[in-house]
Tab-separated table of C-alpha atoms in Angstrom:
chain	number	residue	atom	x	y	z
A	822	UNK	CA	0.111	0.073	0.063
A	823	UNK	CA	3.195	2.127	0.086
A	824	UNK	CA	2.683	5.189	-2.086
A	825	UNK	CA	-1.175	4.748	-2.566
A	826	UNK	CA	-3.631	6.970	-0.991
A	827	UNK	CA	-5.941	5.311	1.325
A	828	UNK	CA	-9.608	5.439	0.696
A	829	UNK	CA	-11.384	7.566	2.946
A	830	UNK	CA	-14.355	9.676	3.710
A	831	UNK	CA	-15.217	12.191	6.267
A	832	UNK	CA	-17.711	10.887	9.045
A	833	UNK	CA	-18.394	13.605	11.462
A	834	UNK	CA	-20.895	12.613	14.330
A	835	UNK	CA	-24.106	14.140	14.620
A	836	UNK	CA	-23.794	17.203	16.900
A	837	UNK	CA	-27.213	17.161	18.321
A	838	UNK	CA	-26.900	13.288	19.240
A	839	UNK	CA	-23.441	13.377	20.360
A	840	UNK	CA	-23.857	16.246	22.809
A	841	UNK	CA	-26.943	14.515	24.277
A	842	UNK	CA	-24.890	11.552	24.626
A	843	UNK	CA	-22.171	13.389	26.583
A	844	UNK	CA	-24.913	14.250	29.099
A	845	UNK	CA	-24.934	10.740	30.431
A	846	UNK	CA	-21.478	10.425	31.924
A	847	UNK	CA	-22.857	9.527	35.279
A	848	UNK	CA	-22.438	12.811	37.130
A	849	UNK	CA	-24.826	13.736	39.904
A	850	UNK	CA	-25.129	17.322	41.159
A	851	UNK	CA	-22.175	17.166	43.936
A	852	UNK	CA	-19.732	15.687	41.289
A	853	UNK	CA	-20.734	18.166	38.738
A	854	UNK	CA	-20.189	21.118	41.143
A	855	UNK	CA	-17.006	19.640	42.265
A	856	UNK	CA	-15.667	19.614	38.693
A	857	UNK	CA	-16.223	23.245	38.522
A	858	UNK	CA	-14.592	24.050	41.882
A	859	UNK	CA	-11.529	22.015	40.344
A	860	UNK	CA	-11.293	24.657	37.707
A	861	UNK	CA	-11.666	27.555	40.199
A	862	UNK	CA	-8.805	26.014	42.411
A	863	UNK	CA	-6.766	25.549	39.145
A	864	UNK	CA	-7.341	29.376	38.360
A	865	UNK	CA	-6.118	30.265	41.783
A	866	UNK	CA	-9.398	31.418	43.173
A	867	UNK	CA	-9.771	31.751	46.965
A	868	UNK	CA	-13.611	32.322	47.069
A	869	UNK	CA	-16.230	30.243	45.395
A	870	UNK	CA	-19.971	30.979	45.678
A	871	UNK	CA	-22.690	28.771	44.314
A	872	UNK	CA	-25.789	30.960	43.865
A	873	UNK	CA	-29.252	29.572	42.432
A	874	UNK	CA	-32.761	30.777	41.683
A	875	UNK	CA	-35.424	28.213	41.844
A	876	UNK	CA	-38.250	30.416	40.532
A	877	UNK	CA	-40.428	28.236	38.067
A	878	UNK	CA	-39.695	28.776	34.667
A	879	UNK	CA	-36.683	31.041	35.395
A	880	UNK	CA	-34.410	28.616	37.387
A	881	UNK	CA	-30.615	28.851	37.237
A	882	UNK	CA	-27.538	27.981	39.038
A	883	UNK	CA	-24.309	30.014	39.027
A	884	UNK	CA	-20.759	29.278	40.281
A	885	UNK	CA	-18.643	32.225	40.710
A	886	UNK	CA	-14.987	32.591	41.495
A	887	UNK	CA	-12.443	35.279	42.108
A	888	UNK	CA	-9.573	33.439	40.023
A	889	UNK	CA	-7.498	34.867	37.410
A	890	UNK	CA	-10.202	34.837	34.777
A	891	UNK	CA	-9.669	33.899	31.115
A	892	UNK	CA	-8.967	36.049	27.853
A	893	UNK	CA	-11.043	35.477	24.642
A	894	UNK	CA	-8.538	32.934	23.176
A	895	UNK	CA	-8.396	31.092	26.602
A	896	UNK	CA	-12.172	30.983	26.880
A	897	UNK	CA	-12.425	29.769	23.378
A	898	UNK	CA	-9.949	26.771	24.060
A	899	UNK	CA	-11.795	26.107	27.548
A	900	UNK	CA	-15.130	25.646	25.846
A	901	UNK	CA	-13.589	23.071	23.215
A	902	UNK	CA	-14.594	19.513	24.216
A	903	UNK	CA	-11.616	17.339	25.219
A	904	UNK	CA	-7.942	17.629	25.512
A	905	UNK	CA	-5.034	15.038	25.479
A	906	UNK	CA	-4.991	13.561	28.996
A	907	UNK	CA	-1.235	12.858	28.390
A	908	UNK	CA	-0.292	16.403	28.486
A	909	UNK	CA	1.588	17.333	31.454
A	910	UNK	CA	-0.656	19.626	33.671
A	911	UNK	CA	0.679	22.561	35.771
A	912	UNK	CA	1.004	21.890	39.624
A	913	UNK	CA	-2.324	22.488	41.177
A	914	UNK	CA	-4.313	21.699	38.010
A	915	UNK	CA	-7.149	19.331	39.136
A	916	UNK	CA	-8.304	18.626	35.556
A	917	UNK	CA	-7.972	15.462	33.630
A	918	UNK	CA	-9.409	15.261	30.014
A	919	UNK	CA	-10.740	18.798	29.228
A	920	UNK	CA	-14.366	17.594	29.557
A	921	UNK	CA	-15.317	18.600	32.960
A	922	UNK	CA	-16.413	22.013	32.460
A	923	UNK	CA	-18.777	21.088	29.680
A	924	UNK	CA	-20.152	17.515	30.553
A	925	UNK	CA	-20.503	18.320	34.168
A	926	UNK	CA	-22.664	21.423	33.445
A	927	UNK	CA	-24.525	20.041	30.597
A	928	UNK	CA	-25.366	16.994	32.824
A	929	UNK	CA	-27.310	19.108	34.877
A	930	UNK	CA	-28.779	21.566	32.184
A	931	UNK	CA	-29.467	22.202	28.585
A	932	UNK	CA	-27.622	25.780	28.528
A	933	UNK	CA	-24.239	26.501	29.644
A	934	UNK	CA	-22.743	29.923	29.636
A	935	UNK	CA	-19.327	31.052	30.928
A	936	UNK	CA	-18.536	34.608	31.673
A	937	UNK	CA	-14.871	35.509	32.402
A	938	UNK	CA	-13.183	38.564	33.273
A	939	UNK	CA	-9.401	39.120	32.752
A	940	UNK	CA	-7.478	42.466	32.717
A	941	UNK	CA	-11.047	44.365	33.015
A	942	UNK	CA	-12.111	42.587	29.659
A	943	UNK	CA	-15.266	40.423	29.381
A	944	UNK	CA	-15.312	37.144	27.371
A	945	UNK	CA	-18.544	35.155	27.171
A	946	UNK	CA	-19.424	31.720	25.465
A	947	UNK	CA	-22.692	29.679	25.499
A	948	UNK	CA	-23.300	26.194	24.800
A	949	UNK	CA	-27.077	25.711	24.102
A	950	UNK	CA	-28.090	22.139	23.237
A	951	UNK	CA	-31.343	23.138	21.877
A	952	UNK	CA	-29.505	25.745	19.469
A	953	UNK	CA	-27.204	22.891	18.383
A	954	UNK	CA	-30.021	20.706	17.704
A	955	UNK	CA	-31.630	23.583	15.420
A	956	UNK	CA	-28.331	24.190	13.658
A	957	UNK	CA	-27.090	20.460	13.527
A	958	UNK	CA	-23.411	21.851	14.091
A	959	UNK	CA	-21.085	22.370	16.948
A	960	UNK	CA	-21.485	26.147	17.136
A	961	UNK	CA	-21.046	28.093	20.441
A	962	UNK	CA	-22.707	31.551	21.060
A	963	UNK	CA	-20.022	34.280	21.377
A	964	UNK	CA	-22.255	37.028	22.983
A	965	UNK	CA	-23.929	37.163	26.241
A	966	UNK	CA	-27.663	37.400	26.109
A	967	UNK	CA	-29.799	40.037	28.137
A	968	UNK	CA	-31.023	37.299	30.549
A	969	UNK	CA	-27.512	36.189	31.628
A	970	UNK	CA	-26.285	39.708	31.743
A	971	UNK	CA	-29.289	40.233	34.360
A	972	UNK	CA	-28.138	37.132	36.172
A	973	UNK	CA	-24.655	38.381	36.547
A	974	UNK	CA	-25.711	41.434	37.732
A	975	UNK	CA	-27.855	39.886	40.404
A	976	UNK	CA	-24.941	37.712	41.751
A	977	UNK	CA	-22.550	40.773	41.691
A	978	UNK	CA	-20.172	39.383	39.213
A	979	UNK	CA	-18.073	42.537	38.218
A	980	UNK	CA	-14.354	41.918	39.150
A	981	UNK	CA	-11.714	39.448	37.941
A	982	UNK	CA	-12.762	35.951	37.860
A	983	UNK	CA	-15.360	33.490	36.249
A	984	UNK	CA	-18.946	32.951	36.478
A	985	UNK	CA	-20.466	29.614	35.176
A	986	UNK	CA	-24.165	29.838	34.810
A	987	UNK	CA	-26.633	26.851	34.016
A	988	UNK	CA	-30.068	27.592	32.540
A	989	UNK	CA	-32.666	25.176	31.395
A	990	UNK	CA	-31.973	23.107	34.402
A	991	UNK	CA	-34.030	20.037	33.294
A	992	UNK	CA	-32.130	17.407	35.379
A	993	UNK	CA	-32.411	19.584	38.451
A	994	UNK	CA	-36.046	20.875	38.175
A	995	UNK	CA	-36.898	24.126	39.881
A	996	UNK	CA	-38.777	25.339	43.031
A	997	UNK	CA	-38.125	23.303	46.202
A	998	UNK	CA	-36.422	20.376	44.164
A	999	UNK	CA	-33.597	22.610	42.914
A	1000	UNK	CA	-33.286	24.311	46.257
A	1001	UNK	CA	-32.925	21.028	48.061
A	1002	UNK	CA	-30.346	19.516	45.529
A	1003	UNK	CA	-28.248	22.398	45.690
A	1004	UNK	CA	-28.319	22.720	49.401
A	1005	UNK	CA	-27.743	19.032	49.889
A	1006	UNK	CA	-24.752	19.004	47.681
A	1007	UNK	CA	-22.922	21.229	50.114
A	1008	UNK	CA	-22.215	18.202	52.322
A	1009	UNK	CA	-20.435	16.400	49.746
A	1010	UNK	CA	-18.452	19.299	48.758
A	1011	UNK	CA	-17.445	19.877	52.367
A	1012	UNK	CA	-15.918	16.238	52.216
A	1013	UNK	CA	-14.400	16.422	48.660
A	1014	UNK	CA	-12.580	19.848	49.545
A	1015	UNK	CA	-12.065	19.193	53.147
A	1016	UNK	CA	-8.223	19.577	52.922
A	1017	UNK	CA	-8.579	22.979	51.168
A	1018	UNK	CA	-11.201	24.169	53.589
A	1019	UNK	CA	-9.095	23.134	56.622
A	1020	UNK	CA	-6.138	25.219	55.440
A	1021	UNK	CA	-8.114	28.195	54.573
A	1022	UNK	CA	-6.989	27.815	51.014
A	1023	UNK	CA	-10.523	27.869	49.785
A	1024	UNK	CA	-13.687	29.592	51.024
A	1025	UNK	CA	-16.952	28.018	49.894
A	1026	UNK	CA	-20.335	29.205	50.051
A	1027	UNK	CA	-23.815	27.810	48.850
A	1028	UNK	CA	-26.414	30.479	48.961
A	1029	UNK	CA	-25.855	32.337	52.060
A	1030	UNK	CA	-24.332	29.344	53.895
A	1031	UNK	CA	-20.576	28.947	54.407
A	1032	UNK	CA	-19.442	25.485	53.888
A	1033	UNK	CA	-17.229	23.977	56.762
A	1034	UNK	CA	-14.772	21.118	56.211
A	1035	UNK	CA	-15.824	17.611	56.975
A	1036	UNK	CA	-12.971	15.538	58.283
A	1037	UNK	CA	-13.801	11.840	57.426
A	1038	UNK	CA	-11.343	10.637	60.161
A	1039	UNK	CA	-12.413	12.522	63.273
A	1040	UNK	CA	-8.697	13.340	64.025
A	1041	UNK	CA	-9.808	15.662	66.874
A	1042	UNK	CA	-11.518	12.680	68.649
A	1043	UNK	CA	-9.108	11.294	71.262
A	1044	UNK	CA	-10.106	7.561	70.704
A	1045	UNK	CA	-9.256	7.864	66.875
A	1046	UNK	CA	-6.115	5.707	66.197
A	1047	UNK	CA	-3.799	7.363	63.517
A	1048	UNK	CA	-1.465	4.445	62.294
A	1049	UNK	CA	1.155	6.742	60.667
A	1050	UNK	CA	2.040	7.322	57.216
A	1051	UNK	CA	3.834	5.042	54.784
A	1052	UNK	CA	5.238	6.219	51.416
A	1053	UNK	CA	5.164	3.702	48.554
A	1054	UNK	CA	7.254	4.461	45.474
A	1055	UNK	CA	5.773	4.215	41.638
A	1056	UNK	CA	6.946	5.796	38.432
A	1057	UNK	CA	9.180	8.073	40.306
A	1058	UNK	CA	6.655	9.539	42.637
A	1059	UNK	CA	5.739	9.069	46.186
A	1060	UNK	CA	2.374	7.839	47.163
A	1061	UNK	CA	1.429	8.523	50.708
A	1062	UNK	CA	-0.740	5.970	52.611
A	1063	UNK	CA	-2.207	6.740	56.228
A	1064	UNK	CA	-4.660	4.227	57.922
A	1065	UNK	CA	-6.995	5.582	60.436
A	1066	UNK	CA	-9.308	3.620	62.792
A	1067	UNK	CA	-12.413	5.440	64.030
A	1068	UNK	CA	-13.605	5.060	67.623
A	1069	UNK	CA	-16.330	2.753	68.292
A	1070	UNK	CA	-19.860	4.147	67.497
A	1071	UNK	CA	-20.931	4.119	71.055
A	1072	UNK	CA	-18.115	6.740	71.842
A	1073	UNK	CA	-19.446	9.097	69.203
A	1074	UNK	CA	-21.914	11.839	69.726
A	1075	UNK	CA	-24.748	12.361	67.288
A	1076	UNK	CA	-22.794	15.083	65.655
A	1077	UNK	CA	-19.734	13.092	65.178
A	1078	UNK	CA	-21.831	9.977	63.774
A	1079	UNK	CA	-23.436	12.212	61.450
A	1080	UNK	CA	-20.011	13.737	60.226
A	1081	UNK	CA	-18.401	10.258	59.550
A	1082	UNK	CA	-21.710	8.833	57.925
A	1083	UNK	CA	-23.402	9.448	54.732
A	1084	UNK	CA	-25.672	7.697	52.239
A	1085	UNK	CA	-25.535	4.143	53.594
A	1086	UNK	CA	-23.918	4.970	57.004
A	1087	UNK	CA	-20.639	4.248	58.249
A	1088	UNK	CA	-20.661	0.777	56.461
A	1089	UNK	CA	-20.698	2.445	53.181
A	1090	UNK	CA	-17.943	4.947	53.928
A	1091	UNK	CA	-15.377	2.554	55.210
A	1092	UNK	CA	-12.144	1.795	53.020
A	1093	UNK	CA	-9.707	3.920	50.985
A	1094	UNK	CA	-9.947	7.727	50.724
A	1095	UNK	CA	-8.040	8.524	47.533
A	1096	UNK	CA	-6.723	12.027	47.103
A	1097	UNK	CA	-5.461	13.550	43.966
A	1098	UNK	CA	-3.598	16.993	44.802
A	1099	UNK	CA	-5.420	17.335	48.058
A	1100	UNK	CA	-8.733	16.825	46.251
A	1101	UNK	CA	-10.761	13.822	47.438
A	1102	UNK	CA	-11.576	11.609	44.533
A	1103	UNK	CA	-12.817	8.356	46.148
A	1104	UNK	CA	-14.591	8.595	49.596
A	1105	UNK	CA	-14.602	4.827	50.753
A	1106	UNK	CA	-14.625	1.409	49.198
A	1107	UNK	CA	-11.739	-1.104	48.798
A	1108	UNK	CA	-10.751	-0.395	45.219
A	1109	UNK	CA	-11.408	-3.869	44.085
A	1110	UNK	CA	-8.389	-5.091	45.955
A	1111	UNK	CA	-7.997	-8.855	46.611
A	1112	UNK	CA	-11.141	-10.194	48.459
A	1113	UNK	CA	-11.761	-7.086	50.500
A	1114	UNK	CA	-15.353	-6.207	50.743
A	1115	UNK	CA	-17.573	-3.950	53.075
A	1116	UNK	CA	-18.564	-5.722	56.293
A	1117	UNK	CA	-20.107	-4.190	59.712
A	1118	UNK	CA	-17.030	-5.099	61.752
A	1119	UNK	CA	-14.572	-3.407	59.509
A	1120	UNK	CA	-16.573	-0.055	59.175
A	1121	UNK	CA	-14.185	1.835	61.294
A	1122	UNK	CA	-11.193	1.335	59.053
A	1123	UNK	CA	-10.404	4.172	56.812
A	1124	UNK	CA	-7.223	4.631	54.791
A	1125	UNK	CA	-6.070	8.082	53.194
A	1126	UNK	CA	-4.180	7.408	49.967
A	1127	UNK	CA	-2.471	10.339	48.228
A	1128	UNK	CA	-1.635	10.197	44.378
A	1129	UNK	CA	-0.206	13.134	42.605
A	1130	UNK	CA	-2.094	14.428	39.460
A	1131	UNK	CA	0.885	13.291	37.215
A	1132	UNK	CA	-0.152	9.492	37.669
A	1133	UNK	CA	-3.627	9.877	36.424
A	1134	UNK	CA	-3.083	7.312	33.560
A	1135	UNK	CA	-1.297	4.676	35.919
A	1136	UNK	CA	-4.062	5.040	38.437
A	1137	UNK	CA	-6.939	4.880	35.714
A	1138	UNK	CA	-8.585	8.070	36.934
A	1139	UNK	CA	-11.921	8.276	35.177
A	1140	UNK	CA	-13.458	11.397	33.477
A	1141	UNK	CA	-15.683	12.423	36.510
A	1142	UNK	CA	-12.425	12.052	38.768
A	1143	UNK	CA	-14.410	9.764	40.763
A	1144	UNK	CA	-13.020	6.241	40.535
A	1145	UNK	CA	-9.370	4.873	40.290
A	1146	UNK	CA	-7.477	1.563	40.520
A	1147	UNK	CA	-3.962	1.129	41.987
A	1148	UNK	CA	-1.109	-0.104	39.660
A	1149	UNK	CA	-0.696	-3.842	39.993
A	1150	UNK	CA	2.867	-3.698	41.683
A	1151	UNK	CA	1.370	-1.523	44.356
A	1152	UNK	CA	-1.705	-3.919	45.169
A	1153	UNK	CA	0.018	-6.504	47.505
A	1154	UNK	CA	1.350	-3.809	49.998
A	1155	UNK	CA	-2.129	-1.828	49.858
A	1156	UNK	CA	-3.827	-5.143	50.748
A	1157	UNK	CA	-1.572	-5.724	53.545
A	1158	UNK	CA	-2.285	-2.321	55.091
A	1159	UNK	CA	-5.949	-2.667	54.514
A	1160	UNK	CA	-6.177	-5.945	56.187
A	1161	UNK	CA	-4.174	-4.676	59.133
A	1162	UNK	CA	-6.700	-1.696	59.415
A	1163	UNK	CA	-9.649	-3.883	59.024
A	1164	UNK	CA	-8.236	-6.417	61.624
A	1165	UNK	CA	-8.013	-3.477	64.002
A	1166	UNK	CA	-11.572	-2.297	63.431
A	1167	UNK	CA	-12.687	-5.838	64.163
A	1168	UNK	CA	-10.758	-5.992	67.288
A	1169	UNK	CA	-12.547	-2.906	68.675
A	1170	UNK	CA	-15.954	-4.651	68.348
A	1171	UNK	CA	-14.568	-8.014	69.602
A	1172	UNK	CA	-13.271	-6.332	72.840
A	1173	UNK	CA	-16.473	-4.605	73.529
A	1174	UNK	CA	-18.133	-7.930	73.438
A	1175	UNK	CA	-16.020	-9.309	76.110
A	1176	UNK	CA	-16.873	-9.016	79.978
A	1177	UNK	CA	-15.177	-5.628	81.107
A	1178	UNK	CA	-14.045	-4.487	84.624
A	1179	UNK	CA	-15.701	-1.581	86.239
A	1180	UNK	CA	-13.344	1.260	86.853
A	1181	UNK	CA	-11.909	1.096	90.441
A	1182	UNK	CA	-13.293	-2.397	90.917
A	1183	UNK	CA	-12.015	-5.900	90.309
A	1184	UNK	CA	-15.401	-7.507	89.494
A	1185	UNK	CA	-16.451	-8.125	86.099
A	1186	UNK	CA	-19.798	-6.826	84.594
A	1187	UNK	CA	-22.083	-9.629	83.595
A	1188	UNK	CA	-23.381	-9.144	79.997
A	1189	UNK	CA	-26.822	-10.198	79.047
A	1190	UNK	CA	-25.441	-11.893	75.778
A	1191	UNK	CA	-22.309	-13.739	75.228
A	1192	UNK	CA	-20.456	-13.841	71.818
A	1193	UNK	CA	-19.799	-17.252	70.815
A	1194	UNK	CA	-18.088	-19.067	67.822
A	1195	UNK	CA	-19.945	-21.764	66.077
A	1196	UNK	CA	-18.541	-23.493	62.790
A	1197	UNK	CA	-16.327	-20.473	62.232
A	1198	UNK	CA	-19.192	-17.913	62.693
A	1199	UNK	CA	-20.073	-15.509	65.250
A	1200	UNK	CA	-23.247	-16.303	67.146
A	1201	UNK	CA	-24.830	-15.057	70.400
A	1202	UNK	CA	-26.240	-16.730	73.389
A	1203	UNK	CA	-28.054	-15.540	76.520
A	1204	UNK	CA	-25.700	-15.422	79.584
A	1205	UNK	CA	-27.129	-17.762	82.123
A	1206	UNK	CA	-24.986	-16.519	84.794
A	1207	UNK	CA	-26.439	-12.943	84.600
A	1208	UNK	CA	-28.132	-12.267	88.082
A	1209	UNK	CA	-31.557	-11.924	86.726
A	1210	UNK	CA	-31.569	-14.792	84.162
A	1211	UNK	CA	-29.843	-17.219	86.991
A	1212	UNK	CA	-32.687	-16.126	89.484
A	1213	UNK	CA	-35.451	-16.887	86.950
A	1214	UNK	CA	-33.907	-20.206	86.039
A	1215	UNK	CA	-33.726	-21.173	89.794
A	1216	UNK	CA	-37.210	-20.308	90.493
A	1217	UNK	CA	-38.766	-21.755	87.344
A	1218	UNK	CA	-39.950	-25.395	87.116
A	1219	UNK	CA	-37.140	-27.699	85.726
A	1220	UNK	CA	-36.289	-26.960	82.107
A	1221	UNK	CA	-39.260	-24.716	81.608
A	1222	UNK	CA	-37.416	-21.509	81.045
A	1223	UNK	CA	-34.285	-23.158	79.424
A	1224	UNK	CA	-36.624	-23.900	76.434
A	1225	UNK	CA	-37.794	-20.452	76.180
A	1226	UNK	CA	-34.242	-18.955	76.277
A	1227	UNK	CA	-33.015	-21.297	73.598
A	1228	UNK	CA	-36.137	-20.305	71.429
A	1229	UNK	CA	-35.078	-16.610	71.915
A	1230	UNK	CA	-31.427	-17.457	70.847
A	1231	UNK	CA	-32.629	-19.551	67.868
A	1232	UNK	CA	-35.096	-16.805	66.633
A	1233	UNK	CA	-32.681	-13.747	67.163
A	1234	UNK	CA	-33.540	-11.467	64.033
A	1235	UNK	CA	-29.966	-11.386	62.960
A	1236	UNK	CA	-30.517	-10.128	59.581
A	1237	UNK	CA	-32.872	-7.260	60.811
A	1238	UNK	CA	-30.135	-6.303	63.443
A	1239	UNK	CA	-27.297	-6.209	60.877
A	1240	UNK	CA	-29.531	-4.152	58.565
A	1241	UNK	CA	-30.179	-1.777	61.277
A	1242	UNK	CA	-26.706	-1.462	62.178
A	1243	UNK	CA	-25.975	-0.783	58.445
A	1244	UNK	CA	-28.557	2.142	58.289
A	1245	UNK	CA	-27.834	3.926	61.393
A	1246	UNK	CA	-23.972	3.125	61.752
A	1247	UNK	CA	-24.636	1.526	65.222
A	1248	UNK	CA	-25.410	4.725	67.047
A	1249	UNK	CA	-25.461	4.234	70.775
A	1250	UNK	CA	-29.296	3.726	71.583
A	1251	UNK	CA	-30.749	7.056	72.731
A	1252	UNK	CA	-32.003	5.463	75.962
A	1253	UNK	CA	-28.440	4.823	76.791
A	1254	UNK	CA	-27.188	8.074	76.025
A	1255	UNK	CA	-29.925	9.988	78.096
A	1256	UNK	CA	-31.835	7.521	80.349
A	1257	UNK	CA	-35.214	8.396	81.526
A	1258	UNK	CA	-34.880	7.896	85.538
A	1259	UNK	CA	-38.480	6.895	85.917
A	1260	UNK	CA	-38.250	4.428	83.045
A	1261	UNK	CA	-35.015	2.844	84.534
A	1262	UNK	CA	-36.732	2.627	88.093
A	1263	UNK	CA	-39.930	1.164	86.634
A	1264	UNK	CA	-38.045	-1.537	84.807
A	1265	UNK	CA	-36.025	-2.468	87.857
A	1266	UNK	CA	-39.397	-2.582	89.833
A	1267	UNK	CA	-40.871	-4.750	87.300
A	1268	UNK	CA	-37.986	-7.341	87.541
A	1269	UNK	CA	-37.858	-7.485	91.317
A	1270	UNK	CA	-41.621	-8.139	91.313
A	1271	UNK	CA	-40.923	-11.743	89.518
A	1272	UNK	CA	-37.844	-12.647	91.851
A	1273	UNK	CA	-38.186	-15.159	94.891
A	1274	UNK	CA	-39.811	-13.664	97.957
A	1275	UNK	CA	-36.975	-14.433	100.206
A	1276	UNK	CA	-35.559	-11.074	101.471
A	1277	UNK	CA	-31.874	-12.164	101.769
A	1278	UNK	CA	-32.141	-13.412	98.169
A	1279	UNK	CA	-33.747	-10.486	96.633
A	1280	UNK	CA	-31.107	-8.179	98.357
A	1281	UNK	CA	-28.262	-10.247	96.954
A	1282	UNK	CA	-29.851	-10.284	93.446
A	1283	UNK	CA	-30.464	-6.644	93.584
A	1284	UNK	CA	-26.801	-5.976	94.575
A	1285	UNK	CA	-25.745	-8.100	91.642
A	1286	UNK	CA	-27.490	-5.848	89.336
A	1287	UNK	CA	-24.596	-3.395	90.055
A	1288	UNK	CA	-22.459	-5.750	87.971
A	1289	UNK	CA	-24.809	-6.707	85.137
A	1290	UNK	CA	-25.787	-4.967	82.031
A	1291	UNK	CA	-27.680	-2.639	81.419
A	1292	UNK	CA	-28.007	-1.602	85.109
A	1293	UNK	CA	-24.351	-1.246	85.713
A	1294	UNK	CA	-24.798	1.977	83.970
A	1295	UNK	CA	-26.840	3.368	86.796
A	1296	UNK	CA	-25.179	2.465	90.075
A	1297	UNK	CA	-27.162	5.184	91.860
A	1298	UNK	CA	-30.638	4.118	90.512
A	1299	UNK	CA	-29.796	0.375	91.495
A	1300	UNK	CA	-28.962	1.284	95.029
A	1301	UNK	CA	-32.049	3.436	95.251
A	1302	UNK	CA	-34.270	0.362	94.116
A	1303	UNK	CA	-32.422	-1.692	96.620
A	1304	UNK	CA	-33.280	0.425	99.542
A	1305	UNK	CA	-36.990	0.800	98.340
A	1306	UNK	CA	-37.254	-2.888	98.078
A	1307	UNK	CA	-35.702	-3.453	101.341
A	1308	UNK	CA	-38.046	-0.926	102.862
A	1309	UNK	CA	-41.386	-2.362	101.232
A	1310	UNK	CA	-40.139	-5.688	102.404
A	1311	UNK	CA	-40.050	-4.994	106.149
């Protein structure tokens, strides 16, 4: 074929069909907004403000920053779809394929306008999907229309920087739907950019609300275990790995539990937290490594993993910057670190299942339930040595109560309990955090009513409650009930 021209023909994609397809990259609102904040950070912006109008028929969303802005040629290039992902990017550039601004925006709205001021000169470009469908060509509008200028005036866009304005928000709707979605996105942005927010490098607002950083590791909590940082070398770059073990859920306040949870609770948020240039790319999950999977006992394990932007291809960073996969040669060590973190998480729950000594005493607390191993699996049995259980067994006809206890053990709703733990992250039950005094007293009186009538035995059993769950939590109330019971018995 040397010296001969190849037979060819030009086969351009249909503009209106392709741009509709580009809307289906899988963005949700938080990831779309995060892509635009990436651009603001790359433009050295210190302040980013997300404004919106939810009026039916006139809804819009605007993302405004005070970065360096773009000239006409720069904006022309920025509005072109795609760029070579192999090109070396500047330090601090969080981009990837040159698609984020366009695909992220058009995933949420049919009309994207970018206004940018650089050296006191305004540049404007608009992608309008409906106009492209009408023209059947890749044409971008180069002059701002009167409506977008009114929006710019309303949001106070007058100085250097960039304003990205979404209109025809078909994927977001309008009214309360749009307001709720934009406001809810703030939590995910607080997590995605928590390192920038913590250092003051970025100030982020949504509507009138300032966004505070959301630390996924609760480093300020005294019971959080920081396992230190290890550096792994790959392609001439250092990859930093820092395992962290969260405290047991019973040691977390409701506020702390909310901070480390998200959709799916703590169970869904366990695993690796992958950073690219200090920007969180992946928030949880085990990256498909080995046989690692999410489980309730391992939900306290979180591992910060930092990769520099220059290793995007090696780590298979996707267009949305939301998934990665480690290089094969790093997998063995990452699996080792993950297994260690998971084991430490499991140990926290195992230790809490064993009898514990009360502070200042040498006697053990008697739990109501014992954790046992059967055929390699965890199971639970009622503790026959618990004072109330032992008393009930001794006073009941032979084997009568034992059958009931075994029925309770056999029919324990394990799947429902596991599901509840998954959805609420095993928060401490509210009644144990803030016990109702009268309710506890009523429970104790009810239990004592069914005990043997012998005064000495009743006193012994009542005193034993000081060492038994759940009454060991309320020694003052137990002593009070003993005194009341003794008085009533005389």
